[in-house]
Every structure is written in C-alpha cells, then in structure tokens.
Amino acid sequence: MSETEEFPRVVYRPMVSVVTGVVVLVLAAFLLFDTIRRGSGADAWALGAGLVLGSLIVYVATIRPAVVAEPRRLVVKNPLRDIAVPWASIRDLRLRYQLDVLTDEDT
C-alpha cells in the first residue's frame, strides 16, 4: 500500500463554526437576492457591495480555518495564511484554547 492509503488526509474544523458560517451565508444570499429584485439606485448597490464583502469576511472567519493532517505534514489554515509543518520537525502538539505546534525552531 502507498503512504496515502495508510494515512488518509484528515481535516479538522469546528462544526459550530461551519454551521454558523453556512447559516449567515444563506441569509446573506437571500438578502442579496431580495435587494436585486426589489432595490434600485445607489442604496441597493451599496447594500449589495456590503453583503458581498460581509460574506467574504464570514467565509474567511468561519469556514476557511482548519487543521489538516496529511501523511507528510500538518497544515494549519488560518484566515489569512497557511502554515505547513513537516511531521519530522514537530516535537510536541498542545491543544488548550488554541493549537500549539512546537518545533525546534519555533512555536
């Protein structure tokens, strides 16, 4: 068996965060549809732009963050960047209110 068959890719996400994000995005989509259908003028454009921007922020804050355990590395997906750490360099993992990955060089 290959290494990917022995150790599949596992993604950890808080379910409450994902459900909250999906509910807010569905509500934003409904409001955007209603604004397009009923609205007119500068107010409708401003509300539509605000809903699109707000939806992007909700996605980045609730759905995107994850911890991905792959066969060769651990990937922490934060809202703005991805941090990949090879398993060989990880000395310790601590999970309290946040995930701490301890290596020889950094935490």
PDB file of N, CA and C in Angstrom:
ATOM      1  N   MET A   1       0.839  -1.184   0.000  1.00  0.00           N
ATOM      2  CA  MET A   1       0.000   0.000   0.000  1.00  0.00           C
ATOM      3  C   MET A   1       0.879   1.239   0.000  1.00  0.00           C
ATOM      4  N   SER A   2       0.393   2.269  -0.644  1.00  0.00           N
ATOM      5  CA  SER A   2       1.137   3.523  -0.652  1.00  0.00           C
ATOM      6  C   SER A   2       0.902   4.271   0.645  1.00  0.00           C
ATOM      7  N   GLU A   3       1.695   5.305   0.849  1.00  0.00           N
ATOM      8  CA  GLU A   3       1.616   6.068   2.096  1.00  0.00           C
ATOM      9  C   GLU A   3       0.282   6.799   2.238  1.00  0.00           C
ATOM     10  N   THR A   4      -0.295   7.253   1.135  1.00  0.00           N
ATOM     11  CA  THR A   4      -1.573   7.960   1.218  1.00  0.00           C
ATOM     12  C   THR A   4      -2.723   7.016   1.531  1.00  0.00           C
ATOM     13  N   GLU A   5      -2.576   5.719   1.198  1.00  0.00           N
ATOM     14  CA  GLU A   5      -3.615   4.765   1.540  1.00  0.00           C
ATOM     15  C   GLU A   5      -3.566   4.397   3.019  1.00  0.00           C
ATOM     16  N   GLU A   6      -2.367   4.351   3.595  1.00  0.00           N
ATOM     17  CA  GLU A   6      -2.233   4.017   5.003  1.00  0.00           C
ATOM     18  C   GLU A   6      -2.725   5.149   5.901  1.00  0.00           C
ATOM     19  N   PHE A   7      -2.384   6.369   5.540  1.00  0.00           N
ATOM     20  CA  PHE A   7      -2.736   7.535   6.340  1.00  0.00           C
ATOM     21  C   PHE A   7      -3.485   8.534   5.475  1.00  0.00           C
ATOM     22  N   PRO A   8      -4.798   8.494   5.484  1.00  0.00           N
ATOM     23  CA  PRO A   8      -5.559   9.424   4.638  1.00  0.00           C
ATOM     24  C   PRO A   8      -5.477  10.852   5.174  1.00  0.00           C
ATOM     25  N   ARG A   9      -5.788  11.787   4.323  1.00  0.00           N
ATOM     26  CA  ARG A   9      -5.823  13.206   4.691  1.00  0.00           C
ATOM     27  C   ARG A   9      -7.049  13.445   5.569  1.00  0.00           C
ATOM     28  N   VAL A  10      -6.824  14.055   6.731  1.00  0.00           N
ATOM     29  CA  VAL A  10      -7.902  14.302   7.685  1.00  0.00           C
ATOM     30  C   VAL A  10      -7.991  15.810   7.928  1.00  0.00           C
ATOM     31  N   VAL A  11      -9.214  16.349   7.859  1.00  0.00           N
ATOM     32  CA  VAL A  11      -9.433  17.778   8.061  1.00  0.00           C
ATOM     33  C   VAL A  11     -10.252  17.968   9.329  1.00  0.00           C
ATOM     34  N   TYR A  12      -9.747  18.808  10.225  1.00  0.00           N
ATOM     35  CA  TYR A  12     -10.439  19.123  11.466  1.00  0.00           C
ATOM     36  C   TYR A  12     -10.956  20.558  11.398  1.00  0.00           C
ATOM     37  N   ARG A  13     -12.270  20.718  11.572  1.00  0.00           N
ATOM     38  CA  ARG A  13     -12.920  22.039  11.605  1.00  0.00           C
ATOM     39  C   ARG A  13     -13.954  22.027  12.716  1.00  0.00           C
ATOM     40  N   PRO A  14     -14.112  23.141  13.432  1.00  0.00           N
ATOM     41  CA  PRO A  14     -15.187  23.180  14.428  1.00  0.00           C
ATOM     42  C   PRO A  14     -16.552  23.205  13.736  1.00  0.00           C
ATOM     43  N   MET A  15     -17.407  22.244  14.055  1.00  0.00           N
ATOM     44  CA  MET A  15     -18.693  22.124  13.379  1.00  0.00           C
ATOM     45  C   MET A  15     -19.597  23.326  13.664  1.00  0.00           C
ATOM     46  N   VAL A  16     -19.538  23.870  14.873  1.00  0.00           N
ATOM     47  CA  VAL A  16     -20.367  25.036  15.204  1.00  0.00           C
ATOM     48  C   VAL A  16     -19.995  26.216  14.309  1.00  0.00           C
ATOM     49  N   SER A  17     -18.720  26.394  14.066  1.00  0.00           N
ATOM     50  CA  SER A  17     -18.259  27.485  13.214  1.00  0.00           C
ATOM     51  C   SER A  17     -18.746  27.307  11.777  1.00  0.00           C
ATOM     52  N   VAL A  18     -18.658  26.108  11.261  1.00  0.00           N
ATOM     53  CA  VAL A  18     -19.091  25.844   9.882  1.00  0.00           C
ATOM     54  C   VAL A  18     -20.602  26.051   9.747  1.00  0.00           C
ATOM     55  N   VAL A  19     -21.371  25.544  10.706  1.00  0.00           N
ATOM     56  CA  VAL A  19     -22.831  25.702  10.641  1.00  0.00           C
ATOM     57  C   VAL A  19     -23.212  27.181  10.725  1.00  0.00           C
ATOM     58  N   THR A  20     -22.568  27.909  11.634  1.00  0.00           N
ATOM     59  CA  THR A  20     -22.835  29.342  11.754  1.00  0.00           C
ATOM     60  C   THR A  20     -22.495  30.071  10.455  1.00  0.00           C
ATOM     61  N   GLY A  21     -21.352  29.755   9.875  1.00  0.00           N
ATOM     62  CA  GLY A  21     -20.958  30.387   8.622  1.00  0.00           C
ATOM     63  C   GLY A  21     -21.924  30.104   7.497  1.00  0.00           C
ATOM     64  N   VAL A  22     -22.373  28.865   7.381  1.00  0.00           N
ATOM     65  CA  VAL A  22     -23.310  28.500   6.312  1.00  0.00           C
ATOM     66  C   VAL A  22     -24.648  29.210   6.506  1.00  0.00           C
ATOM     67  N   VAL A  23     -25.132  29.276   7.747  1.00  0.00           N
ATOM     68  CA  VAL A  23     -26.412  29.956   8.007  1.00  0.00           C
ATOM     69  C   VAL A  23     -26.304  31.436   7.648  1.00  0.00           C
ATOM     70  N   VAL A  24     -25.218  32.079   8.040  1.00  0.00           N
ATOM     71  CA  VAL A  24     -25.044  33.502   7.732  1.00  0.00           C
ATOM     72  C   VAL A  24     -24.912  33.713   6.219  1.00  0.00           C
ATOM     73  N   LEU A  25     -24.203  32.827   5.525  1.00  0.00           N
ATOM     74  CA  LEU A  25     -24.057  32.967   4.074  1.00  0.00           C
ATOM     75  C   LEU A  25     -25.388  32.753   3.346  1.00  0.00           C
ATOM     76  N   VAL A  26     -26.208  31.825   3.821  1.00  0.00           N
ATOM     77  CA  VAL A  26     -27.539  31.624   3.221  1.00  0.00           C
ATOM     78  C   VAL A  26     -28.403  32.861   3.442  1.00  0.00           C
ATOM     79  N   LEU A  27     -28.352  33.424   4.639  1.00  0.00           N
ATOM     80  CA  LEU A  27     -29.097  34.652   4.922  1.00  0.00           C
ATOM     81  C   LEU A  27     -28.610  35.805   4.046  1.00  0.00           C
ATOM     82  N   ALA A  28     -27.293  35.931   3.883  1.00  0.00           N
ATOM     83  CA  ALA A  28     -26.746  36.991   3.030  1.00  0.00           C
ATOM     84  C   ALA A  28     -27.168  36.790   1.574  1.00  0.00           C
ATOM     85  N   ALA A  29     -27.193  35.538   1.103  1.00  0.00           N
ATOM     86  CA  ALA A  29     -27.628  35.273  -0.272  1.00  0.00           C
ATOM     87  C   ALA A  29     -29.093  35.650  -0.459  1.00  0.00           C
ATOM     88  N   PHE A  30     -29.929  35.333   0.538  1.00  0.00           N
ATOM     89  CA  PHE A  30     -31.341  35.713   0.457  1.00  0.00           C
ATOM     90  C   PHE A  30     -31.486  37.237   0.426  1.00  0.00           C
ATOM     91  N   LEU A  31     -30.753  37.931   1.283  1.00  0.00           N
ATOM     92  CA  LEU A  31     -30.830  39.397   1.303  1.00  0.00           C
ATOM     93  C   LEU A  31     -30.312  40.009   0.004  1.00  0.00           C
ATOM     94  N   LEU A  32     -29.255  39.436  -0.553  1.00  0.00           N
ATOM     95  CA  LEU A  32     -28.728  39.936  -1.823  1.00  0.00           C
ATOM     96  C   LEU A  32     -29.735  39.724  -2.944  1.00  0.00           C
ATOM     97  N   PHE A  33     -30.362  38.549  -2.991  1.00  0.00           N
ATOM     98  CA  PHE A  33     -31.384  38.278  -3.999  1.00  0.00           C
ATOM     99  C   PHE A  33     -32.556  39.250  -3.848  1.00  0.00           C
ATOM    100  N   ASP A  34     -32.985  39.489  -2.612  1.00  0.00           N
ATOM    101  CA  ASP A  34     -34.093  40.398  -2.370  1.00  0.00           C
ATOM    102  C   ASP A  34     -33.728  41.833  -2.759  1.00  0.00           C
ATOM    103  N   THR A  35     -32.480  42.221  -2.489  1.00  0.00           N
ATOM    104  CA  THR A  35     -32.021  43.560  -2.855  1.00  0.00           C
ATOM    105  C   THR A  35     -31.991  43.731  -4.372  1.00  0.00           C
ATOM    106  N   ILE A  36     -31.541  42.706  -5.085  1.00  0.00           N
ATOM    107  CA  ILE A  36     -31.511  42.775  -6.547  1.00  0.00           C
ATOM    108  C   ILE A  36     -32.929  42.836  -7.107  1.00  0.00           C
ATOM    109  N   ARG A  37     -33.838  42.083  -6.509  1.00  0.00           N
ATOM    110  CA  ARG A  37     -35.208  42.020  -7.009  1.00  0.00           C
ATOM    111  C   ARG A  37     -35.981  43.302  -6.719  1.00  0.00           C
ATOM    112  N   ARG A  38     -35.852  43.855  -5.516  1.00  0.00           N
ATOM    113  CA  ARG A  38     -36.676  44.998  -5.114  1.00  0.00           C
ATOM    114  C   ARG A  38     -35.961  46.340  -5.120  1.00  0.00           C
ATOM    115  N   GLY A  39     -34.652  46.332  -4.925  1.00  0.00           N
ATOM    116  CA  GLY A  39     -33.925  47.586  -4.740  1.00  0.00           C
ATOM    117  C   GLY A  39     -33.613  48.307  -6.031  1.00  0.00           C
ATOM    118  N   SER A  40     -33.236  49.563  -5.880  1.00  0.00           N
ATOM    119  CA  SER A  40     -32.813  50.360  -7.031  1.00  0.00           C
ATOM    120  C   SER A  40     -31.960  51.507  -6.519  1.00  0.00           C
ATOM    121  N   GLY A  41     -31.134  52.017  -7.387  1.00  0.00           N
ATOM    122  CA  GLY A  41     -30.340  53.179  -7.039  1.00  0.00           C
ATOM    123  C   GLY A  41     -29.080  52.856  -6.261  1.00  0.00           C
ATOM    124  N   ALA A  42     -28.496  53.921  -5.702  1.00  0.00           N
ATOM    125  CA  ALA A  42     -27.221  53.801  -5.001  1.00  0.00           C
ATOM    126  C   ALA A  42     -27.336  52.989  -3.717  1.00  0.00           C
ATOM    127  N   ASP A  43     -28.484  53.058  -3.062  1.00  0.00           N
ATOM    128  CA  ASP A  43     -28.657  52.293  -1.822  1.00  0.00           C
ATOM    129  C   ASP A  43     -28.586  50.784  -2.081  1.00  0.00           C
ATOM    130  N   ALA A  44     -29.188  50.335  -3.159  1.00  0.00           N
ATOM    131  CA  ALA A  44     -29.154  48.908  -3.494  1.00  0.00           C
ATOM    132  C   ALA A  44     -27.731  48.464  -3.826  1.00  0.00           C
ATOM    133  N   TRP A  45     -26.991  49.290  -4.572  1.00  0.00           N
ATOM    134  CA  TRP A  45     -25.606  48.954  -4.896  1.00  0.00           C
ATOM    135  C   TRP A  45     -24.739  48.906  -3.640  1.00  0.00           C
ATOM    136  N   ALA A  46     -24.940  49.862  -2.740  1.00  0.00           N
ATOM    137  CA  ALA A  46     -24.157  49.885  -1.500  1.00  0.00           C
ATOM    138  C   ALA A  46     -24.476  48.669  -0.631  1.00  0.00           C
ATOM    139  N   LEU A  47     -25.750  48.326  -0.512  1.00  0.00           N
ATOM    140  CA  LEU A  47     -26.132  47.155   0.271  1.00  0.00           C
ATOM    141  C   LEU A  47     -25.595  45.878  -0.362  1.00  0.00           C
ATOM    142  N   GLY A  48     -25.681  45.771  -1.675  1.00  0.00           N
ATOM    143  CA  GLY A  48     -25.143  44.591  -2.366  1.00  0.00           C
ATOM    144  C   GLY A  48     -23.647  44.448  -2.168  1.00  0.00           C
ATOM    145  N   ALA A  49     -22.921  45.558  -2.277  1.00  0.00           N
ATOM    146  CA  ALA A  49     -21.466  45.502  -2.063  1.00  0.00           C
ATOM    147  C   ALA A  49     -21.146  45.136  -0.617  1.00  0.00           C
ATOM    148  N   GLY A  50     -21.918  45.675   0.321  1.00  0.00           N
ATOM    149  CA  GLY A  50     -21.710  45.344   1.729  1.00  0.00           C
ATOM    150  C   GLY A  50     -21.989  43.875   2.019  1.00  0.00           C
ATOM    151  N   LEU A  51     -23.027  43.320   1.396  1.00  0.00           N
ATOM    152  CA  LEU A  51     -23.332  41.904   1.583  1.00  0.00           C
ATOM    153  C   LEU A  51     -22.246  41.008   1.004  1.00  0.00           C
ATOM    154  N   VAL A  52     -21.718  41.354  -0.152  1.00  0.00           N
ATOM    155  CA  VAL A  52     -20.645  40.560  -0.753  1.00  0.00           C
ATOM    156  C   VAL A  52     -19.395  40.629   0.114  1.00  0.00           C
ATOM    157  N   LEU A  53     -19.030  41.814   0.565  1.00  0.00           N
ATOM    158  CA  LEU A  53     -17.858  41.956   1.432  1.00  0.00           C
ATOM    159  C   LEU A  53     -18.069  41.225   2.760  1.00  0.00           C
ATOM    160  N   GLY A  54     -19.250  41.366   3.336  1.00  0.00           N
ATOM    161  CA  GLY A  54     -19.546  40.668   4.581  1.00  0.00           C
ATOM    162  C   GLY A  54     -19.511  39.158   4.414  1.00  0.00           C
ATOM    163  N   SER A  55     -19.984  38.657   3.274  1.00  0.00           N
ATOM    164  CA  SER A  55     -19.943  37.223   3.012  1.00  0.00           C
ATOM    165  C   SER A  55     -18.514  36.710   2.909  1.00  0.00           C
ATOM    166  N   LEU A  56     -17.648  37.484   2.285  1.00  0.00           N
ATOM    167  CA  LEU A  56     -16.234  37.085   2.216  1.00  0.00           C
ATOM    168  C   LEU A  56     -15.616  37.029   3.612  1.00  0.00           C
ATOM    169  N   ILE A  57     -15.936  37.999   4.444  1.00  0.00           N
ATOM    170  CA  ILE A  57     -15.401  38.013   5.808  1.00  0.00           C
ATOM    171  C   ILE A  57     -15.928  36.823   6.604  1.00  0.00           C
ATOM    172  N   VAL A  58     -17.205  36.502   6.451  1.00  0.00           N
ATOM    173  CA  VAL A  58     -17.789  35.352   7.150  1.00  0.00           C
ATOM    174  C   VAL A  58     -17.124  34.061   6.693  1.00  0.00           C
ATOM    175  N   TYR A  59     -16.906  33.900   5.392  1.00  0.00           N
ATOM    176  CA  TYR A  59     -16.228  32.706   4.880  1.00  0.00           C
ATOM    177  C   TYR A  59     -14.831  32.574   5.465  1.00  0.00           C
ATOM    178  N   VAL A  60     -14.075  33.669   5.442  1.00  0.00           N
ATOM    179  CA  VAL A  60     -12.691  33.632   5.928  1.00  0.00           C
ATOM    180  C   VAL A  60     -12.630  33.365   7.427  1.00  0.00           C
ATOM    181  N   ALA A  61     -13.603  33.846   8.186  1.00  0.00           N
ATOM    182  CA  ALA A  61     -13.562  33.706   9.635  1.00  0.00           C
ATOM    183  C   ALA A  61     -14.185  32.412  10.146  1.00  0.00           C
ATOM    184  N   THR A  62     -15.099  31.793   9.383  1.00  0.00           N
ATOM    185  CA  THR A  62     -15.801  30.633   9.927  1.00  0.00           C
ATOM    186  C   THR A  62     -15.559  29.332   9.169  1.00  0.00           C
ATOM    187  N   ILE A  63     -15.455  29.373   7.870  1.00  0.00           N
ATOM    188  CA  ILE A  63     -15.369  28.139   7.092  1.00  0.00           C
ATOM    189  C   ILE A  63     -13.932  27.793   6.715  1.00  0.00           C
ATOM    190  N   ARG A  64     -13.098  28.769   6.404  1.00  0.00           N
ATOM    191  CA  ARG A  64     -11.744  28.500   5.954  1.00  0.00           C
ATOM    192  C   ARG A  64     -10.803  27.931   7.011  1.00  0.00           C
ATOM    193  N   PRO A  65     -10.817  28.394   8.275  1.00  0.00           N
ATOM    194  CA  PRO A  65      -9.853  27.870   9.253  1.00  0.00           C
ATOM    195  C   PRO A  65     -10.002  26.361   9.459  1.00  0.00           C
ATOM    196  N   ALA A  66      -8.857  25.669   9.446  1.00  0.00           N
ATOM    197  CA  ALA A  66      -8.868  24.216   9.617  1.00  0.00           C
ATOM    198  C   ALA A  66      -7.468  23.746   9.981  1.00  0.00           C
ATOM    199  N   VAL A  67      -7.415  22.554  10.507  1.00  0.00           N
ATOM    200  CA  VAL A  67      -6.155  21.849  10.722  1.00  0.00           C
ATOM    201  C   VAL A  67      -6.227  20.603   9.861  1.00  0.00           C
ATOM    202  N   VAL A  68      -5.261  20.459   8.956  1.00  0.00           N
ATOM    203  CA  VAL A  68      -5.249  19.350   8.006  1.00  0.00           C
ATOM    204  C   VAL A  68      -4.058  18.455   8.323  1.00  0.00           C
ATOM    205  N   ALA A  69      -4.341  17.206   8.648  1.00  0.00           N
ATOM    206  CA  ALA A  69      -3.289  16.217   8.894  1.00  0.00           C
ATOM    207  C   ALA A  69      -3.105  15.399   7.622  1.00  0.00           C
ATOM    208  N   GLU A  70      -1.956  15.586   6.982  1.00  0.00           N
ATOM    209  CA  GLU A  70      -1.616  14.864   5.766  1.00  0.00           C
ATOM    210  C   GLU A  70      -0.530  13.852   6.092  1.00  0.00           C
ATOM    211  N   PRO A  71      -0.255  12.909   5.211  1.00  0.00           N
ATOM    212  CA  PRO A  71       0.771  11.903   5.519  1.00  0.00           C
ATOM    213  C   PRO A  71       2.158  12.493   5.773  1.00  0.00           C
ATOM    214  N   ARG A  72       2.512  13.558   5.087  1.00  0.00           N
ATOM    215  CA  ARG A  72       3.858  14.109   5.217  1.00  0.00           C
ATOM    216  C   ARG A  72       3.960  15.361   6.080  1.00  0.00           C
ATOM    217  N   ARG A  73       2.828  16.037   6.337  1.00  0.00           N
ATOM    218  CA  ARG A  73       2.903  17.317   7.045  1.00  0.00           C
ATOM    219  C   ARG A  73       1.586  17.642   7.730  1.00  0.00           C
ATOM    220  N   LEU A  74       1.659  18.622   8.616  1.00  0.00           N
ATOM    221  CA  LEU A  74       0.495  19.179   9.286  1.00  0.00           C
ATOM    222  C   LEU A  74       0.306  20.587   8.731  1.00  0.00           C
ATOM    223  N   VAL A  75      -0.895  20.888   8.257  1.00  0.00           N
ATOM    224  CA  VAL A  75      -1.179  22.195   7.683  1.00  0.00           C
ATOM    225  C   VAL A  75      -2.216  22.888   8.563  1.00  0.00           C
ATOM    226  N   VAL A  76      -1.890  24.095   9.030  1.00  0.00           N
ATOM    227  CA  VAL A  76      -2.818  24.909   9.801  1.00  0.00           C
ATOM    228  C   VAL A  76      -3.279  26.027   8.883  1.00  0.00           C
ATOM    229  N   LYS A  77      -4.580  26.045   8.579  1.00  0.00           N
ATOM    230  CA  LYS A  77      -5.143  27.063   7.687  1.00  0.00           C
ATOM    231  C   LYS A  77      -5.782  28.148   8.537  1.00  0.00           C
ATOM    232  N   ASN A  78      -5.104  29.258   8.646  1.00  0.00           N
ATOM    233  CA  ASN A  78      -5.630  30.422   9.345  1.00  0.00           C
ATOM    234  C   ASN A  78      -6.408  31.272   8.347  1.00  0.00           C
ATOM    235  N   PRO A  79      -7.122  32.306   8.830  1.00  0.00           N
ATOM    236  CA  PRO A  79      -7.883  33.134   7.886  1.00  0.00           C
ATOM    237  C   PRO A  79      -7.039  33.769   6.788  1.00  0.00           C
ATOM    238  N   LEU A  80      -5.795  34.113   7.064  1.00  0.00           N
ATOM    239  CA  LEU A  80      -5.011  34.833   6.069  1.00  0.00           C
ATOM    240  C   LEU A  80      -3.849  34.056   5.467  1.00  0.00           C
ATOM    241  N   ARG A  81      -3.456  32.939   6.090  1.00  0.00           N
ATOM    242  CA  ARG A  81      -2.320  32.199   5.530  1.00  0.00           C
ATOM    243  C   ARG A  81      -2.388  30.741   5.946  1.00  0.00           C
ATOM    244  N   ASP A  82      -1.597  29.927   5.247  1.00  0.00           N
ATOM    245  CA  ASP A  82      -1.471  28.512   5.559  1.00  0.00           C
ATOM    246  C   ASP A  82      -0.067  28.268   6.108  1.00  0.00           C
ATOM    247  N   ILE A  83       0.014  27.485   7.176  1.00  0.00           N
ATOM    248  CA  ILE A  83       1.302  27.145   7.771  1.00  0.00           C
ATOM    249  C   ILE A  83       1.455  25.641   7.669  1.00  0.00           C
ATOM    250  N   ALA A  84       2.479  25.190   6.958  1.00  0.00           N
ATOM    251  CA  ALA A  84       2.745  23.762   6.785  1.00  0.00           C
ATOM    252  C   ALA A  84       3.996  23.396   7.573  1.00  0.00           C
ATOM    253  N   VAL A  85       3.872  22.351   8.382  1.00  0.00           N
ATOM    254  CA  VAL A  85       4.986  21.886   9.205  1.00  0.00           C
ATOM    255  C   VAL A  85       5.159  20.387   8.944  1.00  0.00           C
ATOM    256  N   PRO A  86       6.351  19.962   8.513  1.00  0.00           N
ATOM    257  CA  PRO A  86       6.572  18.526   8.309  1.00  0.00           C
ATOM    258  C   PRO A  86       6.477  17.774   9.643  1.00  0.00           C
ATOM    259  N   TRP A  87       5.948  16.559   9.592  1.00  0.00           N
ATOM    260  CA  TRP A  87       5.796  15.770  10.815  1.00  0.00           C
ATOM    261  C   TRP A  87       7.143  15.502  11.482  1.00  0.00           C
ATOM    262  N   ALA A  88       8.211  15.402  10.698  1.00  0.00           N
ATOM    263  CA  ALA A  88       9.531  15.100  11.264  1.00  0.00           C
ATOM    264  C   ALA A  88      10.050  16.223  12.163  1.00  0.00           C
ATOM    265  N   SER A  89       9.635  17.455  11.915  1.00  0.00           N
ATOM    266  CA  SER A  89      10.144  18.572  12.713  1.00  0.00           C
ATOM    267  C   SER A  89       9.254  18.900  13.916  1.00  0.00           C
ATOM    268  N   ILE A  90       8.101  18.250  14.054  1.00  0.00           N
ATOM    269  CA  ILE A  90       7.204  18.521  15.178  1.00  0.00           C
ATOM    270  C   ILE A  90       7.671  17.748  16.403  1.00  0.00           C
ATOM    271  N   ARG A  91       7.893  18.483  17.500  1.00  0.00           N
ATOM    272  CA  ARG A  91       8.318  17.866  18.758  1.00  0.00           C
ATOM    273  C   ARG A  91       7.142  17.610  19.694  1.00  0.00           C
ATOM    274  N   ASP A  92       6.143  18.497  19.678  1.00  0.00           N
ATOM    275  CA  ASP A  92       5.014  18.346  20.581  1.00  0.00           C
ATOM    276  C   ASP A  92       3.818  19.126  20.028  1.00  0.00           C
ATOM    277  N   LEU A  93       2.624  18.632  20.334  1.00  0.00           N
ATOM    278  CA  LEU A  93       1.383  19.324  19.999  1.00  0.00           C
ATOM    279  C   LEU A  93       0.622  19.554  21.296  1.00  0.00           C
ATOM    280  N   ARG A  94       0.159  20.775  21.497  1.00  0.00           N
ATOM    281  CA  ARG A  94      -0.643  21.099  22.673  1.00  0.00           C
ATOM    282  C   ARG A  94      -1.952  21.716  22.211  1.00  0.00           C
ATOM    283  N   LEU A  95      -3.037  21.236  22.766  1.00  0.00           N
ATOM    284  CA  LEU A  95      -4.346  21.772  22.427  1.00  0.00           C
ATOM    285  C   LEU A  95      -5.013  22.230  23.705  1.00  0.00           C
ATOM    286  N   ARG A  96      -5.076  23.545  23.873  1.00  0.00           N
ATOM    287  CA  ARG A  96      -5.785  24.141  25.005  1.00  0.00           C
ATOM    288  C   ARG A  96      -6.907  24.958  24.410  1.00  0.00           C
ATOM    289  N   TYR A  97      -6.796  26.259  24.431  1.00  0.00           N
ATOM    290  CA  TYR A  97      -7.773  27.111  23.749  1.00  0.00           C
ATOM    291  C   TYR A  97      -7.339  27.379  22.316  1.00  0.00           C
ATOM    292  N   GLN A  98      -6.149  26.945  21.985  1.00  0.00           N
ATOM    293  CA  GLN A  98      -5.596  27.078  20.643  1.00  0.00           C
ATOM    294  C   GLN A  98      -4.671  25.896  20.410  1.00  0.00           C
ATOM    295  N   LEU A  99      -4.240  25.715  19.181  1.00  0.00           N
ATOM    296  CA  LEU A  99      -3.322  24.636  18.850  1.00  0.00           C
ATOM    297  C   LEU A  99      -1.911  25.192  18.848  1.00  0.00           C
ATOM    298  N   ASP A 100      -1.038  24.621  19.668  1.00  0.00           N
ATOM    299  CA  ASP A 100       0.375  24.985  19.684  1.00  0.00           C
ATOM    300  C   ASP A 100       1.159  23.845  19.075  1.00  0.00           C
ATOM    301  N   VAL A 101       1.925  24.143  18.030  1.00  0.00           N
ATOM    302  CA  VAL A 101       2.789  23.160  17.391  1.00  0.00           C
ATOM    303  C   VAL A 101       4.206  23.547  17.754  1.00  0.00           C
ATOM    304  N   LEU A 102       4.865  22.721  18.522  1.00  0.00           N
ATOM    305  CA  LEU A 102       6.234  23.017  18.979  1.00  0.00           C
ATOM    306  C   LEU A 102       7.231  22.294  18.090  1.00  0.00           C
ATOM    307  N   THR A 103       8.178  23.075  17.542  1.00  0.00           N
ATOM    308  CA  THR A 103       9.277  22.517  16.748  1.00  0.00           C
ATOM    309  C   THR A 103      10.573  22.971  17.385  1.00  0.00           C
ATOM    310  N   ASP A 104      11.704  22.565  16.815  1.00  0.00           N
ATOM    311  CA  ASP A 104      12.999  23.001  17.334  1.00  0.00           C
ATOM    312  C   ASP A 104      13.220  24.495  17.133  1.00  0.00           C
ATOM    313  N   GLU A 105      12.690  25.046  16.052  1.00  0.00           N
ATOM    314  CA  GLU A 105      12.939  26.438  15.707  1.00  0.00           C
ATOM    315  C   GLU A 105      11.907  27.407  16.286  1.00  0.00           C
ATOM    316  N   ASP A 106      10.627  27.006  16.341  1.00  0.00           N
ATOM    317  CA  ASP A 106       9.575  27.969  16.638  1.00  0.00           C
ATOM    318  C   ASP A 106       8.359  27.264  17.245  1.00  0.00           C
ATOM    319  N   THR A 107       7.428  28.081  17.724  1.00  0.00           N
ATOM    320  CA  THR A 107       6.152  27.548  18.214  1.00  0.00           C
ATOM    321  C   THR A 107       5.029  28.051  17.311  1.00  0.00           C
TER     322      THR A 107
END
